[in-house]
Every structure is written in C-alpha cells, then in structure tokens.
PDB file of C-alpha atoms in Angstrom:
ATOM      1  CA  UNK A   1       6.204  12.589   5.283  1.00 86.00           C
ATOM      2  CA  UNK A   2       6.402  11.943   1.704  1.00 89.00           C
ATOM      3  CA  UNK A   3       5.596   8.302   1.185  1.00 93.00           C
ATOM      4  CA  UNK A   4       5.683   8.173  -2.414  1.00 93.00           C
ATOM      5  CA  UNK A   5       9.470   8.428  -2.096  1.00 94.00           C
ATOM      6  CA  UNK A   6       9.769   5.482   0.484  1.00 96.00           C
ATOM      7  CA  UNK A   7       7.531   3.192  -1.945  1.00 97.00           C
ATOM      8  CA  UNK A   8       9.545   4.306  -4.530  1.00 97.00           C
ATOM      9  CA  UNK A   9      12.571   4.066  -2.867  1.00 97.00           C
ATOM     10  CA  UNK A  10      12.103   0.154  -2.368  1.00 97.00           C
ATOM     11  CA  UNK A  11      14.456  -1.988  -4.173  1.00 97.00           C
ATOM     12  CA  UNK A  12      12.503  -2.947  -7.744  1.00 96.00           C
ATOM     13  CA  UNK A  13      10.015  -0.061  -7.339  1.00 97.00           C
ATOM     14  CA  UNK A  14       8.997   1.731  -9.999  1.00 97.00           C
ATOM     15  CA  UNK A  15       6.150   4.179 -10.089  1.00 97.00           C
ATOM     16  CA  UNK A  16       3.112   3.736 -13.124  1.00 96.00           C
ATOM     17  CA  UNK A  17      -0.337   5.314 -13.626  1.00 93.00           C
ATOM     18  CA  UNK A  18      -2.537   2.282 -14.959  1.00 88.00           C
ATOM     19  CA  UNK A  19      -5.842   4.436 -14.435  1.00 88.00           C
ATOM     20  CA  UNK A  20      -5.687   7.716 -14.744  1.00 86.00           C
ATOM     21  CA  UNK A  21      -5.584   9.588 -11.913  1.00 82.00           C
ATOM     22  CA  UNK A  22      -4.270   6.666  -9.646  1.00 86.00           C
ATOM     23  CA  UNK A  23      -0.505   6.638  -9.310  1.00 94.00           C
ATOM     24  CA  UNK A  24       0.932   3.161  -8.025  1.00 96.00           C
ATOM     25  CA  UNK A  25       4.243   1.689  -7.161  1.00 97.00           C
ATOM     26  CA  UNK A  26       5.033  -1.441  -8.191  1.00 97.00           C
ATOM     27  CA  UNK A  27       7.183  -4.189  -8.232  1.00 97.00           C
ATOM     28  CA  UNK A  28       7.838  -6.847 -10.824  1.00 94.00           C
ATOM     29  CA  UNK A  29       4.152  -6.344 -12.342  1.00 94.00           C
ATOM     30  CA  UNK A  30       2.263  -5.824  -9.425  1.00 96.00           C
ATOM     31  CA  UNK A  31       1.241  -2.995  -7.747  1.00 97.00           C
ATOM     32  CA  UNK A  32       2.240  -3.032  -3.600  1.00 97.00           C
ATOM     33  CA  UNK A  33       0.996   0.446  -3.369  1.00 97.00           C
ATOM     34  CA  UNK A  34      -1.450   3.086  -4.448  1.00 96.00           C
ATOM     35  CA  UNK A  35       0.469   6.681  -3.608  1.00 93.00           C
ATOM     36  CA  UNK A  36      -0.894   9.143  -1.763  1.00 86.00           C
ATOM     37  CA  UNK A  37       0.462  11.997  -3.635  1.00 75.00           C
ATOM     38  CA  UNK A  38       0.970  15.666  -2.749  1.00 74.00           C
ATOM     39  CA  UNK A  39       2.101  15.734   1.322  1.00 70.00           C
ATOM     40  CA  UNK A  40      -0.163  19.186   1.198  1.00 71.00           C
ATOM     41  CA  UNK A  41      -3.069  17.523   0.687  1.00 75.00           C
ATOM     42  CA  UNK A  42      -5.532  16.837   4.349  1.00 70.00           C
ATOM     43  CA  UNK A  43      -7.374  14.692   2.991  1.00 80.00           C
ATOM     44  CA  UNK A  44      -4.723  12.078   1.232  1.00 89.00           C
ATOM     45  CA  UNK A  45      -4.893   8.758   1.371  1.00 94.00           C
ATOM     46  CA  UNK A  46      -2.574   5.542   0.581  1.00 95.00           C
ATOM     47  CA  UNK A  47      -3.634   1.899  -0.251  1.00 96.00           C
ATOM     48  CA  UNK A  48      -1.738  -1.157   0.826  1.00 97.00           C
ATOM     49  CA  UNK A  49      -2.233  -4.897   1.137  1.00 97.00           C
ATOM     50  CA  UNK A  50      -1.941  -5.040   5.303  1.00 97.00           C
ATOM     51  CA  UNK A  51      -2.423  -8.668   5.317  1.00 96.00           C
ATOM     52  CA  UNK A  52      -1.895 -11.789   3.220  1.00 94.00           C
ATOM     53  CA  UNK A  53      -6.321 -12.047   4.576  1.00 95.00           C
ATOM     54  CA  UNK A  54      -8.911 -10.310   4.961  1.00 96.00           C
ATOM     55  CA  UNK A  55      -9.531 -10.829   8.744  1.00 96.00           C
ATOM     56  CA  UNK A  56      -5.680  -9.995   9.262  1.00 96.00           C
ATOM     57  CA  UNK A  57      -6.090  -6.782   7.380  1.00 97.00           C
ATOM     58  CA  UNK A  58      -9.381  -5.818   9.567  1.00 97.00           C
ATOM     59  CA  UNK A  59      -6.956  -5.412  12.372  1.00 97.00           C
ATOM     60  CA  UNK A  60      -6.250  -1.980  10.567  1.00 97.00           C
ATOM     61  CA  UNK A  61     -10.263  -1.317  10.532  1.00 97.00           C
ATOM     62  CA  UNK A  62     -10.258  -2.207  14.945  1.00 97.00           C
ATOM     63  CA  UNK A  63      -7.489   0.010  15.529  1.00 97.00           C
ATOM     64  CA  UNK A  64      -8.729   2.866  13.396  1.00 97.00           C
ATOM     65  CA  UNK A  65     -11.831   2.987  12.796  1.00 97.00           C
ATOM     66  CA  UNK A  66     -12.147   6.223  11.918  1.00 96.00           C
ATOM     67  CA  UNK A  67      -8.478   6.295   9.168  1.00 96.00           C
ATOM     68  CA  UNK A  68      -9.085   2.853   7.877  1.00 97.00           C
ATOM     69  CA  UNK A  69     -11.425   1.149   5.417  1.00 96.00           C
ATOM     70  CA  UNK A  70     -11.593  -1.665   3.534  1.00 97.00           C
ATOM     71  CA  UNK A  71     -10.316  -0.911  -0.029  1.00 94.00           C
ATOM     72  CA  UNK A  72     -12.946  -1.157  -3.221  1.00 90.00           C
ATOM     73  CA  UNK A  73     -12.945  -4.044  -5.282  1.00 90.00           C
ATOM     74  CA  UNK A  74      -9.835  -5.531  -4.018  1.00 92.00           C
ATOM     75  CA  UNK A  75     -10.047  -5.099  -0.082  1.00 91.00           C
ATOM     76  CA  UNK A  76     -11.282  -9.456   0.062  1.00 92.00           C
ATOM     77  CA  UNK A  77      -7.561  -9.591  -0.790  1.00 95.00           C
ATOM     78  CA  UNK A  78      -6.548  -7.536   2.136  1.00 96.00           C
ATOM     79  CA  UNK A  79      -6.401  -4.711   0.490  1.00 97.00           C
ATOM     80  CA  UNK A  80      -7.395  -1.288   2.961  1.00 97.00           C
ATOM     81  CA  UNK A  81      -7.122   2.448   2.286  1.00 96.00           C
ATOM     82  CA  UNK A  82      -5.615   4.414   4.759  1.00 96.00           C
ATOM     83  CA  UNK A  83      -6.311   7.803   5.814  1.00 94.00           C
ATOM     84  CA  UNK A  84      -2.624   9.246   6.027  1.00 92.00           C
ATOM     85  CA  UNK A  85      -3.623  12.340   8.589  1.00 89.00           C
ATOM     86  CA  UNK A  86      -5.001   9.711  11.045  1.00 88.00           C
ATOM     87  CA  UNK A  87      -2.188   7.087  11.476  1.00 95.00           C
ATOM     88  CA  UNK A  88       1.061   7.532  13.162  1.00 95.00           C
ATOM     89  CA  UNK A  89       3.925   7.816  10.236  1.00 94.00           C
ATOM     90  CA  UNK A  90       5.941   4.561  11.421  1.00 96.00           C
ATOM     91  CA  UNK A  91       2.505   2.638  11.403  1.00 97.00           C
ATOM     92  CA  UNK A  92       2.350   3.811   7.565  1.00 96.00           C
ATOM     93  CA  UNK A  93       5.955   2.552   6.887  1.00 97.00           C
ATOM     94  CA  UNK A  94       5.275  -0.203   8.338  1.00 97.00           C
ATOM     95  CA  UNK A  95       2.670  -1.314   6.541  1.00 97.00           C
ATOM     96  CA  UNK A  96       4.215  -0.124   3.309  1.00 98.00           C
ATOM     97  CA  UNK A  97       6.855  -2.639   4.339  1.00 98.00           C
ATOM     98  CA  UNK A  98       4.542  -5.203   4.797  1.00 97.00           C
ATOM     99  CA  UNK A  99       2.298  -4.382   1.280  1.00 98.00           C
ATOM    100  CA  UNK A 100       5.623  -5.373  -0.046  1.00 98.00           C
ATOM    101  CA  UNK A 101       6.851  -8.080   1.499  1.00 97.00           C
ATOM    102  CA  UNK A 102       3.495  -9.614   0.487  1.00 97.00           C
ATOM    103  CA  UNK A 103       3.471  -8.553  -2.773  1.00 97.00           C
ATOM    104  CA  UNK A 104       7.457  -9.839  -3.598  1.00 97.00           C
ATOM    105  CA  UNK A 105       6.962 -12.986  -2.113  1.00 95.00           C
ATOM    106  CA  UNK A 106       4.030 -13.973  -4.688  1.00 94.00           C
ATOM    107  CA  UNK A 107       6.492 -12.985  -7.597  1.00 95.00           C
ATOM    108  CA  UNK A 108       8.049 -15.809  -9.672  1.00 92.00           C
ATOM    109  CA  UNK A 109      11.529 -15.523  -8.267  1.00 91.00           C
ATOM    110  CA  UNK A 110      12.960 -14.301 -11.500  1.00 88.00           C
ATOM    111  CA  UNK A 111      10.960 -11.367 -11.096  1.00 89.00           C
ATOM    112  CA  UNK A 112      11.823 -10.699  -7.502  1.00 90.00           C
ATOM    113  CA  UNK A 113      14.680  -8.046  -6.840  1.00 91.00           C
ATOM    114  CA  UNK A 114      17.959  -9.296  -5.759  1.00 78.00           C
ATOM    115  CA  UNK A 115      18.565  -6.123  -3.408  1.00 63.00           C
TER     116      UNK A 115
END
C-alpha cells in the first residue's frame, strides 16, 4: 500500500523534509504525518497523532503491542509510530485520517483547506 500517496493525497497536503532523512506531510504548517517511504522496505514505519491524548493514543500500544510504540519526543502529544507490516492497511488509513482530522482542526481557520 503506498501511504505516502494517501497522506499526500489529502486535501492541503504537501510533502517537506524538515530533518533530513525524515519525510513528512503536512498541512497548513504542521506536520499530520511522518511517511513511511519505499513500500519495499519490511521494516517501514509511519508516525501519526492517534489521539488528541496520550491515554487515547495507548489504545494503539493494547492492541499491538508488538507494531506500536509510543513516538520519541512527541508521543505525550499522542504521537505513536507504527510498524506498517504489523497493522491491517484500513487500520493505517484510518488513523492517517484521524492524524489529520486532529491536526486541521488546531489550524487557525484561514489556514485550514476548504476541500
């Protein structure tokens, strides 16, 4: 599944590399979505806010222990890493969904897309 394209594909996307090495997608300023990258890769992983809290997001870290974790420096926000191998595809786009939903709805409405 090539989730870079359905981040990207959101309306107000647009990809960046703030760090290298880390390619996000963001909307407005903020970044809903660190990108997994290359569908060949085993071992790839994606980062999304799951949850507008922390114990919301550990919900992610009950139901998959082993393909969730909570994500360095910003995981207190409800931030989690996600192992992409380990987790159903849907589950993924869903909570690429809901990483941005959270993140449009703290935008200043004049940053928020109209589509």
């Amino acid at each position: 599944m090539d989730f870079d394209a359905y981040a990207l594909g959101k309306p107000g996307a647009w990809p960046d590399e703030p760090w290298e090495g880390d390619r996000v997608a963001k909307v407005g300023d903020k970044i809903f979505c660190f990108l997994p990258g290359d569908p060949s890769n085993a071992d790839r992983t994606i980062g999304l806010k799951c949850a507008a809290t922390r114990d919301e997001a550990d919900e992610w870290l009950a139901r998959y222990p082993d393909h969730a974790s909570v994500m360095a420096y910003i995981g207190r926000h409800g931030w989690n890493t996600l192992k992409v191998d380990g987790i159903p595809d849907d589950e993924i786009l869903e909570a690429i969904d809901t990483s941005y939903d959270l993140v449009v709805a703290k935008l200043p409405k004049s940053k928020r897309p109209t589509a």
